[in-house]
mmCIF file with all atom_site columns, C-alpha atoms in Angstrom:
data_model
loop_
_atom_site.group_PDB
_atom_site.id
_atom_site.type_symbol
_atom_site.label_atom_id
_atom_site.label_alt_id
_atom_site.label_comp_id
_atom_site.label_asym_id
_atom_site.label_entity_id
_atom_site.label_seq_id
_atom_site.pdbx_PDB_ins_code
_atom_site.Cartn_x
_atom_site.Cartn_y
_atom_site.Cartn_z
_atom_site.occupancy
_atom_site.B_iso_or_equiv
_atom_site.pdbx_formal_charge
_atom_site.auth_seq_id
_atom_site.auth_comp_id
_atom_site.auth_asym_id
_atom_site.auth_atom_id
_atom_site.pdbx_PDB_model_num
ATOM 1   C CA . UNK A 1 1   ? 0.000  0.000  0.000   1.00 0.00 ? 1   UNK A CA 1
ATOM 2   C CA . UNK A 1 2   ? 2.877  2.400  0.762   1.00 0.00 ? 2   UNK A CA 1
ATOM 3   C CA . UNK A 1 3   ? 4.338  1.821  -2.697  1.00 0.00 ? 3   UNK A CA 1
ATOM 4   C CA . UNK A 1 4   ? 0.985  2.625  -4.297  1.00 0.00 ? 4   UNK A CA 1
ATOM 5   C CA . UNK A 1 5   ? 0.768  5.932  -2.434  1.00 0.00 ? 5   UNK A CA 1
ATOM 6   C CA . UNK A 1 6   ? 4.364  6.769  -3.367  1.00 0.00 ? 6   UNK A CA 1
ATOM 7   C CA . UNK A 1 7   ? 3.436  6.253  -7.022  1.00 0.00 ? 7   UNK A CA 1
ATOM 8   C CA . UNK A 1 8   ? 0.119  8.122  -6.921  1.00 0.00 ? 8   UNK A CA 1
ATOM 9   C CA . UNK A 1 9   ? 1.384  11.230 -5.104  1.00 0.00 ? 9   UNK A CA 1
ATOM 10  C CA . UNK A 1 10  ? 3.882  12.213 -7.854  1.00 0.00 ? 10  UNK A CA 1
ATOM 11  C CA . UNK A 1 11  ? 1.256  11.643 -10.549 1.00 0.00 ? 11  UNK A CA 1
ATOM 12  C CA . UNK A 1 12  ? -1.246 13.854 -8.715  1.00 0.00 ? 12  UNK A CA 1
ATOM 13  C CA . UNK A 1 13  ? 1.453  16.474 -8.120  1.00 0.00 ? 13  UNK A CA 1
ATOM 14  C CA . UNK A 1 14  ? 2.402  16.375 -11.815 1.00 0.00 ? 14  UNK A CA 1
ATOM 15  C CA . UNK A 1 15  ? -1.238 16.754 -12.906 1.00 0.00 ? 15  UNK A CA 1
ATOM 16  C CA . UNK A 1 16  ? -1.794 19.627 -10.462 1.00 0.00 ? 16  UNK A CA 1
ATOM 17  C CA . UNK A 1 17  ? 1.393  21.412 -11.546 1.00 0.00 ? 17  UNK A CA 1
ATOM 18  C CA . UNK A 1 18  ? 0.109  21.638 -15.114 1.00 0.00 ? 18  UNK A CA 1
ATOM 19  C CA . UNK A 1 19  ? -3.183 23.011 -13.791 1.00 0.00 ? 19  UNK A CA 1
ATOM 20  C CA . UNK A 1 20  ? -1.330 25.553 -11.614 1.00 0.00 ? 20  UNK A CA 1
ATOM 21  C CA . UNK A 1 21  ? 0.682  26.791 -14.601 1.00 0.00 ? 21  UNK A CA 1
ATOM 22  C CA . UNK A 1 22  ? -2.531 27.215 -16.584 1.00 0.00 ? 22  UNK A CA 1
ATOM 23  C CA . UNK A 1 23  ? -4.245 28.975 -13.665 1.00 0.00 ? 23  UNK A CA 1
ATOM 24  C CA . UNK A 1 24  ? -1.231 31.275 -13.187 1.00 0.00 ? 24  UNK A CA 1
ATOM 25  C CA . UNK A 1 25  ? -1.369 32.242 -16.859 1.00 0.00 ? 25  UNK A CA 1
ATOM 26  C CA . UNK A 1 26  ? -5.114 32.957 -16.650 1.00 0.00 ? 26  UNK A CA 1
ATOM 27  C CA . UNK A 1 27  ? -4.566 35.181 -13.620 1.00 0.00 ? 27  UNK A CA 1
ATOM 28  C CA . UNK A 1 28  ? -1.449 36.861 -15.010 1.00 0.00 ? 28  UNK A CA 1
ATOM 29  C CA . UNK A 1 29  ? -2.720 37.742 -18.517 1.00 0.00 ? 29  UNK A CA 1
ATOM 30  C CA . UNK A 1 30  ? -5.026 40.647 -17.514 1.00 0.00 ? 30  UNK A CA 1
ATOM 31  C CA . UNK A 1 31  ? -2.372 41.996 -15.153 1.00 0.00 ? 31  UNK A CA 1
ATOM 32  C CA . UNK A 1 32  ? 0.212  41.924 -17.948 1.00 0.00 ? 32  UNK A CA 1
ATOM 33  C CA . UNK A 1 33  ? -2.223 43.680 -20.324 1.00 0.00 ? 33  UNK A CA 1
ATOM 34  C CA . UNK A 1 34  ? -2.793 46.461 -17.770 1.00 0.00 ? 34  UNK A CA 1
ATOM 35  C CA . UNK A 1 35  ? 0.935  46.951 -17.280 1.00 0.00 ? 35  UNK A CA 1
ATOM 36  C CA . UNK A 1 36  ? 1.526  47.013 -21.061 1.00 0.00 ? 36  UNK A CA 1
ATOM 37  C CA . UNK A 1 37  ? -1.302 49.532 -21.501 1.00 0.00 ? 37  UNK A CA 1
ATOM 38  C CA . UNK A 1 38  ? 0.311  51.813 -18.916 1.00 0.00 ? 38  UNK A CA 1
ATOM 39  C CA . UNK A 1 39  ? 3.621  51.695 -20.828 1.00 0.00 ? 39  UNK A CA 1
ATOM 40  C CA . UNK A 1 40  ? 1.871  52.212 -24.186 1.00 0.00 ? 40  UNK A CA 1
ATOM 41  C CA . UNK A 1 41  ? -0.009 55.273 -22.922 1.00 0.00 ? 41  UNK A CA 1
ATOM 42  C CA . UNK A 1 42  ? 3.198  56.658 -21.410 1.00 0.00 ? 42  UNK A CA 1
ATOM 43  C CA . UNK A 1 43  ? 5.013  56.213 -24.740 1.00 0.00 ? 43  UNK A CA 1
ATOM 44  C CA . UNK A 1 44  ? 2.153  57.917 -26.618 1.00 0.00 ? 44  UNK A CA 1
ATOM 45  C CA . UNK A 1 45  ? 2.383  60.901 -24.284 1.00 0.00 ? 45  UNK A CA 1
ATOM 46  C CA . UNK A 1 46  ? 6.171  61.118 -24.622 1.00 0.00 ? 46  UNK A CA 1
ATOM 47  C CA . UNK A 1 47  ? 5.926  60.961 -28.410 1.00 0.00 ? 47  UNK A CA 1
ATOM 48  C CA . UNK A 1 48  ? 3.136  63.548 -28.545 1.00 0.00 ? 48  UNK A CA 1
ATOM 49  C CA . UNK A 1 49  ? 5.080  65.926 -26.275 1.00 0.00 ? 49  UNK A CA 1
ATOM 50  C CA . UNK A 1 50  ? 8.225  65.516 -28.394 1.00 0.00 ? 50  UNK A CA 1
ATOM 51  C CA . UNK A 1 51  ? 6.735  66.955 -31.608 1.00 0.00 ? 51  UNK A CA 1
ATOM 52  C CA . UNK A 1 52  ? 9.030  64.636 -33.584 1.00 0.00 ? 52  UNK A CA 1
ATOM 53  C CA . UNK A 1 53  ? 7.993  63.671 -37.107 1.00 0.00 ? 53  UNK A CA 1
ATOM 54  C CA . UNK A 1 54  ? 7.321  59.936 -37.139 1.00 0.00 ? 54  UNK A CA 1
ATOM 55  C CA . UNK A 1 55  ? 8.292  57.818 -40.134 1.00 0.00 ? 55  UNK A CA 1
ATOM 56  C CA . UNK A 1 56  ? 7.037  54.241 -40.135 1.00 0.00 ? 56  UNK A CA 1
ATOM 57  C CA . UNK A 1 57  ? 8.746  51.520 -42.137 1.00 0.00 ? 57  UNK A CA 1
ATOM 58  C CA . UNK A 1 58  ? 7.155  48.157 -42.826 1.00 0.00 ? 58  UNK A CA 1
ATOM 59  C CA . UNK A 1 59  ? 7.373  45.490 -45.471 1.00 0.00 ? 59  UNK A CA 1
ATOM 60  C CA . UNK A 1 60  ? 7.820  41.799 -45.962 1.00 0.00 ? 60  UNK A CA 1
ATOM 61  C CA . UNK A 1 61  ? 11.595 42.304 -46.146 1.00 0.00 ? 61  UNK A CA 1
ATOM 62  C CA . UNK A 1 62  ? 14.107 45.170 -46.094 1.00 0.00 ? 62  UNK A CA 1
ATOM 63  C CA . UNK A 1 63  ? 12.625 47.055 -43.128 1.00 0.00 ? 63  UNK A CA 1
ATOM 64  C CA . UNK A 1 64  ? 15.701 47.086 -40.919 1.00 0.00 ? 64  UNK A CA 1
ATOM 65  C CA . UNK A 1 65  ? 18.134 48.053 -43.691 1.00 0.00 ? 65  UNK A CA 1
ATOM 66  C CA . UNK A 1 66  ? 15.916 50.875 -44.978 1.00 0.00 ? 66  UNK A CA 1
ATOM 67  C CA . UNK A 1 67  ? 15.433 52.124 -41.401 1.00 0.00 ? 67  UNK A CA 1
ATOM 68  C CA . UNK A 1 68  ? 19.184 52.349 -40.779 1.00 0.00 ? 68  UNK A CA 1
ATOM 69  C CA . UNK A 1 69  ? 19.933 53.920 -44.201 1.00 0.00 ? 69  UNK A CA 1
ATOM 70  C CA . UNK A 1 70  ? 17.190 56.513 -43.770 1.00 0.00 ? 70  UNK A CA 1
ATOM 71  C CA . UNK A 1 71  ? 18.196 57.368 -40.204 1.00 0.00 ? 71  UNK A CA 1
ATOM 72  C CA . UNK A 1 72  ? 21.832 57.853 -41.216 1.00 0.00 ? 72  UNK A CA 1
ATOM 73  C CA . UNK A 1 73  ? 20.902 60.080 -44.164 1.00 0.00 ? 73  UNK A CA 1
ATOM 74  C CA . UNK A 1 74  ? 18.564 62.186 -42.050 1.00 0.00 ? 74  UNK A CA 1
ATOM 75  C CA . UNK A 1 75  ? 21.158 62.630 -39.279 1.00 0.00 ? 75  UNK A CA 1
ATOM 76  C CA . UNK A 1 76  ? 23.007 65.003 -41.620 1.00 0.00 ? 76  UNK A CA 1
ATOM 77  C CA . UNK A 1 77  ? 20.290 67.577 -40.957 1.00 0.00 ? 77  UNK A CA 1
ATOM 78  C CA . UNK A 1 78  ? 18.069 66.369 -38.085 1.00 0.00 ? 78  UNK A CA 1
ATOM 79  C CA . UNK A 1 79  ? 18.302 64.852 -34.626 1.00 0.00 ? 79  UNK A CA 1
ATOM 80  C CA . UNK A 1 80  ? 17.036 61.338 -35.347 1.00 0.00 ? 80  UNK A CA 1
ATOM 81  C CA . UNK A 1 81  ? 15.929 58.523 -33.079 1.00 0.00 ? 81  UNK A CA 1
ATOM 82  C CA . UNK A 1 82  ? 15.332 55.125 -34.629 1.00 0.00 ? 82  UNK A CA 1
ATOM 83  C CA . UNK A 1 83  ? 14.265 51.808 -33.199 1.00 0.00 ? 83  UNK A CA 1
ATOM 84  C CA . UNK A 1 84  ? 17.402 49.746 -32.501 1.00 0.00 ? 84  UNK A CA 1
ATOM 85  C CA . UNK A 1 85  ? 18.170 46.340 -34.011 1.00 0.00 ? 85  UNK A CA 1
ATOM 86  C CA . UNK A 1 86  ? 14.919 44.722 -35.070 1.00 0.00 ? 86  UNK A CA 1
ATOM 87  C CA . UNK A 1 87  ? 12.759 46.313 -32.384 1.00 0.00 ? 87  UNK A CA 1
ATOM 88  C CA . UNK A 1 88  ? 9.583  46.236 -34.440 1.00 0.00 ? 88  UNK A CA 1
ATOM 89  C CA . UNK A 1 89  ? 6.890  45.001 -32.054 1.00 0.00 ? 89  UNK A CA 1
ATOM 90  C CA . UNK A 1 90  ? 4.547  47.175 -30.007 1.00 0.00 ? 90  UNK A CA 1
ATOM 91  C CA . UNK A 1 91  ? 6.536  46.748 -26.812 1.00 0.00 ? 91  UNK A CA 1
ATOM 92  C CA . UNK A 1 92  ? 9.855  47.193 -28.657 1.00 0.00 ? 92  UNK A CA 1
ATOM 93  C CA . UNK A 1 93  ? 8.651  50.507 -30.094 1.00 0.00 ? 93  UNK A CA 1
ATOM 94  C CA . UNK A 1 94  ? 7.242  51.537 -26.707 1.00 0.00 ? 94  UNK A CA 1
ATOM 95  C CA . UNK A 1 95  ? 10.511 50.676 -25.002 1.00 0.00 ? 95  UNK A CA 1
ATOM 96  C CA . UNK A 1 96  ? 12.496 52.723 -27.542 1.00 0.00 ? 96  UNK A CA 1
ATOM 97  C CA . UNK A 1 97  ? 10.266 55.761 -27.021 1.00 0.00 ? 97  UNK A CA 1
ATOM 98  C CA . UNK A 1 98  ? 10.239 55.501 -23.225 1.00 0.00 ? 98  UNK A CA 1
ATOM 99  C CA . UNK A 1 99  ? 13.980 54.902 -22.863 1.00 0.00 ? 99  UNK A CA 1
ATOM 100 C CA . UNK A 1 100 ? 15.484 57.015 -25.653 1.00 0.00 ? 100 UNK A CA 1
ATOM 101 C CA . UNK A 1 101 ? 13.106 59.754 -26.864 1.00 0.00 ? 101 UNK A CA 1
ATOM 102 C CA . UNK A 1 102 ? 14.280 63.226 -25.856 1.00 0.00 ? 102 UNK A CA 1
ATOM 103 C CA . UNK A 1 103 ? 12.986 66.734 -26.392 1.00 0.00 ? 103 UNK A CA 1
ATOM 104 C CA . UNK A 1 104 ? 15.660 67.370 -29.047 1.00 0.00 ? 104 UNK A CA 1
ATOM 105 C CA . UNK A 1 105 ? 14.617 64.483 -31.325 1.00 0.00 ? 105 UNK A CA 1
ATOM 106 C CA . UNK A 1 106 ? 13.142 65.899 -34.524 1.00 0.00 ? 106 UNK A CA 1
ATOM 107 C CA . UNK A 1 107 ? 12.498 62.608 -36.329 1.00 0.00 ? 107 UNK A CA 1
ATOM 108 C CA . UNK A 1 108 ? 11.564 59.150 -35.085 1.00 0.00 ? 108 UNK A CA 1
ATOM 109 C CA . UNK A 1 109 ? 12.168 56.346 -37.588 1.00 0.00 ? 109 UNK A CA 1
ATOM 110 C CA . UNK A 1 110 ? 10.049 53.413 -36.485 1.00 0.00 ? 110 UNK A CA 1
ATOM 111 C CA . UNK A 1 111 ? 10.416 49.892 -37.875 1.00 0.00 ? 111 UNK A CA 1
ATOM 112 C CA . UNK A 1 112 ? 7.138  47.959 -37.803 1.00 0.00 ? 112 UNK A CA 1
ATOM 113 C CA . UNK A 1 113 ? 6.944  44.184 -38.043 1.00 0.00 ? 113 UNK A CA 1
ATOM 114 C CA . UNK A 1 114 ? 3.853  42.042 -38.463 1.00 0.00 ? 114 UNK A CA 1
ATOM 115 C CA . UNK A 1 115 ? 2.897  38.415 -38.254 1.00 0.00 ? 115 UNK A CA 1
ATOM 116 C CA . UNK A 1 116 ? -0.896 38.804 -38.064 1.00 0.00 ? 116 UNK A CA 1
ATOM 117 C CA . UNK A 1 117 ? -3.590 41.035 -39.543 1.00 0.00 ? 117 UNK A CA 1
ATOM 118 C CA . UNK A 1 118 ? -3.881 44.179 -37.439 1.00 0.00 ? 118 UNK A CA 1
ATOM 119 C CA . UNK A 1 119 ? -0.271 44.211 -36.174 1.00 0.00 ? 119 UNK A CA 1
ATOM 120 C CA . UNK A 1 120 ? 0.693  47.302 -38.219 1.00 0.00 ? 120 UNK A CA 1
ATOM 121 C CA . UNK A 1 121 ? -2.493 49.124 -37.203 1.00 0.00 ? 121 UNK A CA 1
ATOM 122 C CA . UNK A 1 122 ? -1.621 48.455 -33.549 1.00 0.00 ? 122 UNK A CA 1
ATOM 123 C CA . UNK A 1 123 ? 1.795  50.055 -34.074 1.00 0.00 ? 123 UNK A CA 1
ATOM 124 C CA . UNK A 1 124 ? 0.227  52.988 -35.953 1.00 0.00 ? 124 UNK A CA 1
ATOM 125 C CA . UNK A 1 125 ? -2.151 53.541 -33.039 1.00 0.00 ? 125 UNK A CA 1
ATOM 126 C CA . UNK A 1 126 ? 0.886  53.926 -30.788 1.00 0.00 ? 126 UNK A CA 1
ATOM 127 C CA . UNK A 1 127 ? 3.139  56.085 -32.972 1.00 0.00 ? 127 UNK A CA 1
ATOM 128 C CA . UNK A 1 128 ? 0.662  58.000 -35.216 1.00 0.00 ? 128 UNK A CA 1
ATOM 129 C CA . UNK A 1 129 ? 2.982  58.099 -38.218 1.00 0.00 ? 129 UNK A CA 1
ATOM 130 C CA . UNK A 1 130 ? 3.370  61.224 -40.319 1.00 0.00 ? 130 UNK A CA 1
ATOM 131 C CA . UNK A 1 131 ? 4.972  59.392 -43.257 1.00 0.00 ? 131 UNK A CA 1
ATOM 132 C CA . UNK A 1 132 ? 5.473  55.789 -44.196 1.00 0.00 ? 132 UNK A CA 1
ATOM 133 C CA . UNK A 1 133 ? 7.587  53.483 -46.294 1.00 0.00 ? 133 UNK A CA 1
ATOM 134 C CA . UNK A 1 134 ? 6.395  50.068 -47.430 1.00 0.00 ? 134 UNK A CA 1
ATOM 135 C CA . UNK A 1 135 ? 9.527  48.261 -48.590 1.00 0.00 ? 135 UNK A CA 1
ATOM 136 C CA . UNK A 1 136 ? 7.719  45.270 -50.053 1.00 0.00 ? 136 UNK A CA 1
ATOM 137 C CA . UNK A 1 137 ? 4.538  43.261 -50.053 1.00 0.00 ? 137 UNK A CA 1
ATOM 138 C CA . UNK A 1 138 ? 5.582  39.628 -50.306 1.00 0.00 ? 138 UNK A CA 1
ATOM 139 C CA . UNK A 1 139 ? 4.667  36.174 -49.130 1.00 0.00 ? 139 UNK A CA 1
ATOM 140 C CA . UNK A 1 140 ? 6.815  36.121 -45.971 1.00 0.00 ? 140 UNK A CA 1
ATOM 141 C CA . UNK A 1 141 ? 4.947  34.888 -42.859 1.00 0.00 ? 141 UNK A CA 1
ATOM 142 C CA . UNK A 1 142 ? 2.321  33.171 -44.969 1.00 0.00 ? 142 UNK A CA 1
ATOM 143 C CA . UNK A 1 143 ? 2.132  30.557 -42.194 1.00 0.00 ? 143 UNK A CA 1
ATOM 144 C CA . UNK A 1 144 ? 0.625  33.133 -39.808 1.00 0.00 ? 144 UNK A CA 1
ATOM 145 C CA . UNK A 1 145 ? -1.179 35.367 -42.326 1.00 0.00 ? 145 UNK A CA 1
ATOM 146 C CA . UNK A 1 146 ? -2.646 32.368 -44.217 1.00 0.00 ? 146 UNK A CA 1
ATOM 147 C CA . UNK A 1 147 ? -3.277 34.363 -47.439 1.00 0.00 ? 147 UNK A CA 1
ATOM 148 C CA . UNK A 1 148 ? -1.426 36.900 -49.547 1.00 0.00 ? 148 UNK A CA 1
ATOM 149 C CA . UNK A 1 149 ? -4.494 39.166 -49.304 1.00 0.00 ? 149 UNK A CA 1
ATOM 150 C CA . UNK A 1 150 ? -4.044 39.274 -45.508 1.00 0.00 ? 150 UNK A CA 1
ATOM 151 C CA . UNK A 1 151 ? -0.373 40.212 -45.931 1.00 0.00 ? 151 UNK A CA 1
ATOM 152 C CA . UNK A 1 152 ? -1.272 43.001 -48.365 1.00 0.00 ? 152 UNK A CA 1
ATOM 153 C CA . UNK A 1 153 ? -4.051 44.276 -46.102 1.00 0.00 ? 153 UNK A CA 1
ATOM 154 C CA . UNK A 1 154 ? -1.720 44.363 -43.101 1.00 0.00 ? 154 UNK A CA 1
ATOM 155 C CA . UNK A 1 155 ? 1.180  46.119 -44.846 1.00 0.00 ? 155 UNK A CA 1
ATOM 156 C CA . UNK A 1 156 ? -1.230 48.705 -46.240 1.00 0.00 ? 156 UNK A CA 1
ATOM 157 C CA . UNK A 1 157 ? -2.480 49.501 -42.720 1.00 0.00 ? 157 UNK A CA 1
ATOM 158 C CA . UNK A 1 158 ? 0.464  51.927 -42.586 1.00 0.00 ? 158 UNK A CA 1
ATOM 159 C CA . UNK A 1 159 ? -0.759 53.694 -45.731 1.00 0.00 ? 159 UNK A CA 1
ATOM 160 C CA . UNK A 1 160 ? -4.269 53.876 -44.274 1.00 0.00 ? 160 UNK A CA 1
ATOM 161 C CA . UNK A 1 161 ? -2.963 55.421 -41.036 1.00 0.00 ? 161 UNK A CA 1
ATOM 162 C CA . UNK A 1 162 ? -0.822 58.010 -42.838 1.00 0.00 ? 162 UNK A CA 1
ATOM 163 C CA . UNK A 1 163 ? -3.730 58.935 -45.111 1.00 0.00 ? 163 UNK A CA 1
ATOM 164 C CA . UNK A 1 164 ? -6.081 59.188 -42.126 1.00 0.00 ? 164 UNK A CA 1
ATOM 165 C CA . UNK A 1 165 ? -3.683 61.578 -40.390 1.00 0.00 ? 165 UNK A CA 1
ATOM 166 C CA . UNK A 1 166 ? -3.720 63.591 -43.631 1.00 0.00 ? 166 UNK A CA 1
ATOM 167 C CA . UNK A 1 167 ? -0.300 65.066 -43.145 1.00 0.00 ? 167 UNK A CA 1
ATOM 168 C CA . UNK A 1 168 ? 2.407  63.082 -44.878 1.00 0.00 ? 168 UNK A CA 1
ATOM 169 C CA . UNK A 1 169 ? 3.450  60.834 -47.680 1.00 0.00 ? 169 UNK A CA 1
ATOM 170 C CA . UNK A 1 170 ? 3.539  57.097 -48.187 1.00 0.00 ? 170 UNK A CA 1
ATOM 171 C CA . UNK A 1 171 ? 6.277  55.491 -50.272 1.00 0.00 ? 171 UNK A CA 1
ATOM 172 C CA . UNK A 1 172 ? 5.675  52.026 -51.696 1.00 0.00 ? 172 UNK A CA 1
ATOM 173 C CA . UNK A 1 173 ? 8.263  49.850 -53.424 1.00 0.00 ? 173 UNK A CA 1
ATOM 174 C CA . UNK A 1 174 ? 7.625  49.942 -57.188 1.00 0.00 ? 174 UNK A CA 1
ATOM 175 C CA . UNK A 1 175 ? 7.284  46.157 -57.332 1.00 0.00 ? 175 UNK A CA 1
ATOM 176 C CA . UNK A 1 176 ? 4.505  46.376 -54.740 1.00 0.00 ? 176 UNK A CA 1
ATOM 177 C CA . UNK A 1 177 ? 2.602  49.273 -56.312 1.00 0.00 ? 177 UNK A CA 1
ATOM 178 C CA . UNK A 1 178 ? 0.411  46.903 -58.319 1.00 0.00 ? 178 UNK A CA 1
ATOM 179 C CA . UNK A 1 179 ? -0.776 45.519 -54.972 1.00 0.00 ? 179 UNK A CA 1
ATOM 180 C CA . UNK A 1 180 ? -1.708 48.996 -53.780 1.00 0.00 ? 180 UNK A CA 1
ATOM 181 C CA . UNK A 1 181 ? -3.713 50.156 -56.837 1.00 0.00 ? 181 UNK A CA 1
ATOM 182 C CA . UNK A 1 182 ? -7.000 49.854 -54.990 1.00 0.00 ? 182 UNK A CA 1
ATOM 183 C CA . UNK A 1 183 ? -6.030 52.710 -52.665 1.00 0.00 ? 183 UNK A CA 1
ATOM 184 C CA . UNK A 1 184 ? -7.368 56.184 -53.431 1.00 0.00 ? 184 UNK A CA 1
ATOM 185 C CA . UNK A 1 185 ? -4.008 57.861 -52.847 1.00 0.00 ? 185 UNK A CA 1
ATOM 186 C CA . UNK A 1 186 ? -1.946 55.874 -55.382 1.00 0.00 ? 186 UNK A CA 1
ATOM 187 C CA . UNK A 1 187 ? -1.520 56.691 -59.044 1.00 0.00 ? 187 UNK A CA 1
#
């Protein structure tokens, strides 16, 4: 009987540990969302108070290279902040703004990555881009987007946000222009 108990107790403990991990995640998720929302709102305020022009860069490939080239060119005339490395997620952009944005920054070059429909819109809602660059509209991340139409829709969320703000320009790679013809602001 003692051997049976010594075998059952670890099995019960193992089964309960999986349940406790699941329960911890259920409890922790809304707390994490509240904390992230605080940081997002703080970054929005910092960016708004900075008066920096915001340039968003997205695309299926080439985002990071274009971001670094553009930032270096603009540094000849302006004080430029750009997202470091491949910081192209909402919390990466928020972290860059909160940790590095200063009152002297005139331009913020913001790389924007996406793996799901709505990801670029989420980043646009944080940074409120004045101008945008779409480096490409390709079939990367098809495993998470499921269709090319979803990829196109997501990349063009930047163009929609810039047009909605009504202030700046959107630049689209010539090879991708055919994918953007449906938009009212393309020729």
